[in-house]
Amino acid sequence: MKRILFVCLGNICRSPLAEGMFNYHMARSGTEWAASADSAGTSDWHVGEPPHPGSVRAARNLGISLAGQTSRQVAVSDFAQFDVILGMDRSNVENLRRLEAESPVGRAEIDLFLNYAGQGLKDVPDPWGEGDAAYDAVAQIIGRAVPAIAGRLTG
């Protein structure tokens, strides 16, 4: 089974959406045995907190539950435990590459979320501090990318 880690700054907005949407996609397509997702943040600001209510609402509107998710910070051990680690924006990827240098074992593939999905070097915007429309827009961006990411990871 392939393992993928989605990473944003606080692990309460974008990466929980990606985790929930990816796992939902895999289950709905009957391929949950092929890959699973987790999420984390580059900062420790929200460790132990559930996803942001805006992300929970945006996911729920798409029929996806983020129940049971809690924020955690990326750990050096993640680079050995995951096959692919995707940052939601270029700053996340830079932070991941710095942390990867500290990992004594394991070299997960690190990339930008939308780049891995074949959509180029574009950031997924951070909806933090914005209204519901921003969370809905981010959910749509992530939702369009997830099938390509799943196909690339399991293909």
C-alpha atoms as an extended CHARMM CRD file, in Angstrom:
* protein
*
       155  EXT
         1         1  MET       CA              0.0000000000        0.0000000000        0.0000000000  PROA      1               0.0000000000
         2         2  LYS       CA              1.2520000000        3.4580000000       -0.9200000000  PROA      2               0.0000000000
         3         3  ARG       CA              1.1610000000        6.1870000000        1.7130000000  PROA      3               0.0000000000
         4         4  ILE       CA              0.8270000000        9.8810000000        0.9740000000  PROA      4               0.0000000000
         5         5  LEU       CA              1.1020000000       12.8370000000        3.3490000000  PROA      5               0.0000000000
         6         6  PHE       CA             -0.5370000000       16.1840000000        2.5910000000  PROA      6               0.0000000000
         7         7  VAL       CA              1.0760000000       19.1890000000        4.2900000000  PROA      7               0.0000000000
         8         8  CYS       CA              0.0460000000       22.7870000000        4.8450000000  PROA      8               0.0000000000
         9         9  LEU       CA              1.0650000000       25.3570000000        7.4430000000  PROA      9               0.0000000000
        10        10  GLY       CA             -1.2090000000       24.5420000000       10.3860000000  PROA      10              0.0000000000
        11        11  ASN       CA             -2.8710000000       21.2670000000        9.3390000000  PROA      11              0.0000000000
        12        12  ILE       CA             -6.3380000000       22.6850000000        9.9470000000  PROA      12              0.0000000000
        13        13  CYS       CA             -7.4740000000       24.0380000000        6.5520000000  PROA      13              0.0000000000
        14        14  ARG       CA             -6.0090000000       22.6770000000        3.3070000000  PROA      14              0.0000000000
        15        15  SER       CA             -4.2250000000       19.4430000000        4.2220000000  PROA      15              0.0000000000
        16        16  PRO       CA             -7.1570000000       17.9850000000        6.2200000000  PROA      16              0.0000000000
        17        17  LEU       CA             -9.3650000000       18.6150000000        3.1840000000  PROA      17              0.0000000000
        18        18  ALA       CA             -6.8500000000       16.8330000000        0.9520000000  PROA      18              0.0000000000
        19        19  GLU       CA             -6.5980000000       13.8910000000        3.3550000000  PROA      19              0.0000000000
        20        20  GLY       CA            -10.3630000000       13.5130000000        3.6260000000  PROA      20              0.0000000000
        21        21  MET       CA            -10.9700000000       13.9440000000       -0.0960000000  PROA      21              0.0000000000
        22        22  PHE       CA             -8.1970000000       11.5330000000       -1.0790000000  PROA      22              0.0000000000
        23        23  ASN       CA             -9.3460000000        8.7840000000        1.2990000000  PROA      23              0.0000000000
        24        24  TYR       CA            -12.9670000000        9.3310000000        0.1890000000  PROA      24              0.0000000000
        25        25  HSD       CA            -11.9200000000        9.0580000000       -3.4680000000  PROA      25              0.0000000000
        26        26  MET       CA            -10.0180000000        5.8380000000       -2.8210000000  PROA      26              0.0000000000
        27        27  ALA       CA            -12.9440000000        4.2770000000       -0.9210000000  PROA      27              0.0000000000
        28        28  ARG       CA            -15.5100000000        5.3940000000       -3.4890000000  PROA      28              0.0000000000
        29        29  SER       CA            -13.4530000000        3.9570000000       -6.3430000000  PROA      29              0.0000000000
        30        30  GLY       CA            -12.9830000000        0.6770000000       -4.4550000000  PROA      30              0.0000000000
        31        31  THR       CA             -9.2100000000        1.0930000000       -4.3290000000  PROA      31              0.0000000000
        32        32  GLU       CA             -8.7250000000        1.9750000000       -0.6510000000  PROA      32              0.0000000000
        33        33  TRP       CA             -6.3940000000       -1.0120000000       -0.4300000000  PROA      33              0.0000000000
        34        34  ALA       CA             -3.9540000000        0.6750000000       -2.8430000000  PROA      34              0.0000000000
        35        35  ALA       CA             -3.1880000000        3.9090000000       -0.9910000000  PROA      35              0.0000000000
        36        36  SER       CA             -4.0230000000        5.9020000000        2.1140000000  PROA      36              0.0000000000
        37        37  ALA       CA             -3.4830000000        9.4930000000        3.1370000000  PROA      37              0.0000000000
        38        38  ASP       CA             -2.6230000000       11.4150000000        6.2720000000  PROA      38              0.0000000000
        39        39  SER       CA             -1.9760000000       15.1080000000        6.8140000000  PROA      39              0.0000000000
        40        40  ALA       CA              0.2950000000       17.3260000000        8.8840000000  PROA      40              0.0000000000
        41        41  GLY       CA              1.4280000000       20.9150000000        9.2660000000  PROA      41              0.0000000000
        42        42  THR       CA              4.8330000000       22.5200000000        9.1010000000  PROA      42              0.0000000000
        43        43  SER       CA              4.0430000000       24.5410000000       12.2440000000  PROA      43              0.0000000000
        44        44  ASP       CA              2.9560000000       23.4160000000       15.6950000000  PROA      44              0.0000000000
        45        45  TRP       CA              0.4210000000       26.2160000000       16.1350000000  PROA      45              0.0000000000
        46        46  HSD       CA             -2.6680000000       23.9860000000       16.0760000000  PROA      46              0.0000000000
        47        47  VAL       CA             -1.3830000000       20.5780000000       17.2380000000  PROA      47              0.0000000000
        48        48  GLY       CA             -4.2400000000       18.4900000000       18.6250000000  PROA      48              0.0000000000
        49        49  GLU       CA             -6.9760000000       20.6990000000       17.1770000000  PROA      49              0.0000000000
        50        50  PRO       CA             -9.6640000000       19.4660000000       14.7650000000  PROA      50              0.0000000000
        51        51  PRO       CA             -9.8830000000       20.8720000000       11.2300000000  PROA      51              0.0000000000
        52        52  HSD       CA            -11.1070000000       24.4490000000       10.8350000000  PROA      52              0.0000000000
        53        53  PRO       CA            -14.9270000000       24.7290000000       10.7470000000  PROA      53              0.0000000000
        54        54  GLY       CA            -14.6950000000       26.1940000000        7.2260000000  PROA      54              0.0000000000
        55        55  SER       CA            -12.9000000000       23.0850000000        5.9840000000  PROA      55              0.0000000000
        56        56  VAL       CA            -15.3120000000       20.7920000000        7.8220000000  PROA      56              0.0000000000
        57        57  ARG       CA            -18.2840000000       22.5930000000        6.2420000000  PROA      57              0.0000000000
        58        58  ALA       CA            -16.7760000000       22.6220000000        2.7340000000  PROA      58              0.0000000000
        59        59  ALA       CA            -16.0430000000       18.8920000000        2.9640000000  PROA      59              0.0000000000
        60        60  ARG       CA            -19.4890000000       18.1160000000        4.3810000000  PROA      60              0.0000000000
        61        61  ASN       CA            -21.0780000000       19.9920000000        1.4550000000  PROA      61              0.0000000000
        62        62  LEU       CA            -19.3050000000       17.4860000000       -0.8140000000  PROA      62              0.0000000000
        63        63  GLY       CA            -20.4520000000       14.5070000000        1.2520000000  PROA      63              0.0000000000
        64        64  ILE       CA            -17.0620000000       14.0270000000        2.9240000000  PROA      64              0.0000000000
        65        65  SER       CA            -16.4290000000       13.7900000000        6.6620000000  PROA      65              0.0000000000
        66        66  LEU       CA            -13.2650000000       15.0670000000        8.3350000000  PROA      66              0.0000000000
        67        67  ALA       CA            -14.3180000000       13.5170000000       11.6600000000  PROA      67              0.0000000000
        68        68  GLY       CA            -11.5030000000       12.0690000000       13.7150000000  PROA      68              0.0000000000
        69        69  GLN       CA             -8.7800000000       14.2320000000       12.1940000000  PROA      69              0.0000000000
        70        70  THR       CA             -6.5390000000       16.2160000000       14.5300000000  PROA      70              0.0000000000
        71        71  SER       CA             -3.7040000000       18.5210000000       13.6350000000  PROA      71              0.0000000000
        72        72  ARG       CA             -0.1460000000       17.3220000000       14.0050000000  PROA      72              0.0000000000
        73        73  GLN       CA              3.2470000000       18.6610000000       13.0060000000  PROA      73              0.0000000000
        74        74  VAL       CA              5.4030000000       17.0000000000       10.3590000000  PROA      74              0.0000000000
        75        75  ALA       CA              8.0050000000       14.7300000000       11.9690000000  PROA      75              0.0000000000
        76        76  VAL       CA             11.3960000000       13.6190000000       10.6620000000  PROA      76              0.0000000000
        77        77  SER       CA             10.0870000000       10.0350000000       10.7750000000  PROA      77              0.0000000000
        78        78  ASP       CA              7.4490000000       10.9280000000        8.1590000000  PROA      78              0.0000000000
        79        79  PHE       CA             10.1230000000       10.8880000000        5.4620000000  PROA      79              0.0000000000
        80        80  ALA       CA             10.5880000000        7.1490000000        6.0570000000  PROA      80              0.0000000000
        81        81  GLN       CA              6.9130000000        6.3280000000        6.6130000000  PROA      81              0.0000000000
        82        82  PHE       CA              5.4300000000        7.9550000000        3.5010000000  PROA      82              0.0000000000
        83        83  ASP       CA              6.1010000000        7.3510000000       -0.1790000000  PROA      83              0.0000000000
        84        84  VAL       CA              5.0540000000       10.8520000000       -1.2410000000  PROA      84              0.0000000000
        85        85  ILE       CA              4.7520000000       14.0940000000        0.7290000000  PROA      85              0.0000000000
        86        86  LEU       CA              2.9370000000       16.9770000000       -0.9640000000  PROA      86              0.0000000000
        87        87  GLY       CA              3.0380000000       20.5750000000        0.2280000000  PROA      87              0.0000000000
        88        88  MET       CA              0.0600000000       22.7880000000       -0.5260000000  PROA      88              0.0000000000
        89        89  ASP       CA              2.2520000000       25.7740000000       -1.3710000000  PROA      89              0.0000000000
        90        90  ARG       CA              5.8710000000       26.5050000000       -2.2180000000  PROA      90              0.0000000000
        91        91  SER       CA              6.6510000000       27.6520000000        1.3210000000  PROA      91              0.0000000000
        92        92  ASN       CA              5.4520000000       24.2800000000        2.6580000000  PROA      92              0.0000000000
        93        93  VAL       CA              7.6760000000       22.4770000000        0.1400000000  PROA      93              0.0000000000
        94        94  GLU       CA             10.7090000000       24.5710000000        1.1470000000  PROA      94              0.0000000000
        95        95  ASN       CA             10.0830000000       23.7400000000        4.8140000000  PROA      95              0.0000000000
        96        96  LEU       CA              9.6820000000       20.0490000000        3.9640000000  PROA      96              0.0000000000
        97        97  ARG       CA             12.9970000000       19.9990000000        2.0950000000  PROA      97              0.0000000000
        98        98  ARG       CA             14.7650000000       21.5810000000        5.0870000000  PROA      98              0.0000000000
        99        99  LEU       CA             13.2620000000       19.0180000000        7.4490000000  PROA      99              0.0000000000
       100       100  GLU       CA             14.0650000000       16.1730000000        5.0530000000  PROA      100             0.0000000000
       101       101  ALA       CA             17.7560000000       17.0540000000        5.3710000000  PROA      101             0.0000000000
       102       102  GLU       CA             17.4900000000       16.0530000000        9.0570000000  PROA      102             0.0000000000
       103       103  SER       CA             16.0560000000       12.6140000000        8.2430000000  PROA      103             0.0000000000
       104       104  PRO       CA             18.6730000000        9.8800000000        8.7050000000  PROA      104             0.0000000000
       105       105  VAL       CA             16.5950000000        7.3480000000        6.7510000000  PROA      105             0.0000000000
       106       106  GLY       CA             13.9510000000        7.4190000000        4.1200000000  PROA      106             0.0000000000
       107       107  ARG       CA             13.5830000000        9.8000000000        1.2930000000  PROA      107             0.0000000000
       108       108  ALA       CA              9.9400000000       10.3020000000        0.4400000000  PROA      108             0.0000000000
       109       109  GLU       CA              9.2250000000       12.0460000000       -2.8420000000  PROA      109             0.0000000000
       110       110  ILE       CA              8.4330000000       15.6960000000       -2.0600000000  PROA      110             0.0000000000
       111       111  ASP       CA              6.4600000000       17.8670000000       -4.4530000000  PROA      111             0.0000000000
       112       112  LEU       CA              3.9770000000       20.6880000000       -4.7000000000  PROA      112             0.0000000000
       113       113  PHE       CA              0.3910000000       19.3750000000       -4.4900000000  PROA      113             0.0000000000
       114       114  LEU       CA             -0.8300000000       20.8040000000       -7.8030000000  PROA      114             0.0000000000
       115       115  ASN       CA              2.4300000000       20.0480000000       -9.5910000000  PROA      115             0.0000000000
       116       116  TYR       CA              2.1570000000       16.3610000000       -8.6180000000  PROA      116             0.0000000000
       117       117  ALA       CA             -1.3900000000       16.4790000000      -10.0200000000  PROA      117             0.0000000000
       118       118  GLY       CA             -0.0280000000       17.7110000000      -13.3580000000  PROA      118             0.0000000000
       119       119  GLN       CA             -1.3580000000       21.2440000000      -12.9260000000  PROA      119             0.0000000000
       120       120  GLY       CA              1.9590000000       23.0660000000      -12.7410000000  PROA      120             0.0000000000
       121       121  LEU       CA              3.8180000000       25.0310000000      -10.0990000000  PROA      121             0.0000000000
       122       122  LYS       CA              0.7620000000       26.6380000000       -8.5300000000  PROA      122             0.0000000000
       123       123  ASP       CA             -0.0490000000       27.0400000000       -4.8480000000  PROA      123             0.0000000000
       124       124  VAL       CA             -3.3220000000       25.9700000000       -3.2530000000  PROA      124             0.0000000000
       125       125  PRO       CA             -4.3850000000       29.2500000000       -1.6100000000  PROA      125             0.0000000000
       126       126  ASP       CA             -4.6590000000       29.3310000000        2.1690000000  PROA      126             0.0000000000
       127       127  PRO       CA             -8.2710000000       30.1320000000        3.1340000000  PROA      127             0.0000000000
       128       128  TRP       CA             -7.3250000000       30.9650000000        6.7510000000  PROA      128             0.0000000000
       129       129  GLY       CA             -9.0700000000       34.1750000000        7.8130000000  PROA      129             0.0000000000
       130       130  GLU       CA            -11.3530000000       34.1770000000        4.7760000000  PROA      130             0.0000000000
       131       131  GLY       CA            -15.0560000000       33.4160000000        4.4580000000  PROA      131             0.0000000000
       132       132  ASP       CA            -16.9160000000       30.2980000000        3.3850000000  PROA      132             0.0000000000
       133       133  ALA       CA            -16.4050000000       31.0180000000       -0.3220000000  PROA      133             0.0000000000
       134       134  ALA       CA            -12.6260000000       30.7030000000        0.0970000000  PROA      134             0.0000000000
       135       135  TYR       CA            -12.9700000000       27.2880000000        1.7670000000  PROA      135             0.0000000000
       136       136  ASP       CA            -15.3680000000       26.1510000000       -0.9620000000  PROA      136             0.0000000000
       137       137  ALA       CA            -12.9240000000       27.3180000000       -3.6470000000  PROA      137             0.0000000000
       138       138  VAL       CA            -10.0390000000       25.4530000000       -2.0000000000  PROA      138             0.0000000000
       139       139  ALA       CA            -12.1810000000       22.3110000000       -1.7170000000  PROA      139             0.0000000000
       140       140  GLN       CA            -12.9180000000       22.5530000000       -5.4470000000  PROA      140             0.0000000000
       141       141  ILE       CA             -9.2160000000       22.9900000000       -6.3190000000  PROA      141             0.0000000000
       142       142  ILE       CA             -8.2670000000       19.9960000000       -4.1720000000  PROA      142             0.0000000000
       143       143  GLY       CA            -11.1890000000       17.9230000000       -5.4370000000  PROA      143             0.0000000000
       144       144  ARG       CA            -10.1580000000       18.4180000000       -9.0660000000  PROA      144             0.0000000000
       145       145  ALA       CA             -6.5680000000       17.3830000000       -8.2900000000  PROA      145             0.0000000000
       146       146  VAL       CA             -7.2270000000       14.3100000000       -6.1280000000  PROA      146             0.0000000000
       147       147  PRO       CA             -8.1090000000       11.8490000000       -8.9460000000  PROA      147             0.0000000000
       148       148  ALA       CA             -4.8850000000       12.7060000000      -10.8020000000  PROA      148             0.0000000000
       149       149  ILE       CA             -2.8410000000       12.3510000000       -7.6160000000  PROA      149             0.0000000000
       150       150  ALA       CA             -4.4710000000        8.9950000000       -6.8270000000  PROA      150             0.0000000000
       151       151  GLY       CA             -3.8750000000        7.7790000000      -10.3710000000  PROA      151             0.0000000000
       152       152  ARG       CA             -0.2340000000        8.8010000000      -10.3510000000  PROA      152             0.0000000000
       153       153  LEU       CA              0.3980000000        7.3180000000       -6.9070000000  PROA      153             0.0000000000
       154       154  THR       CA             -1.2410000000        3.9730000000       -7.6340000000  PROA      154             0.0000000000
       155       155  GLY       CA             -0.5900000000        3.7430000000      -11.3840000000  PROA      155             0.0000000000
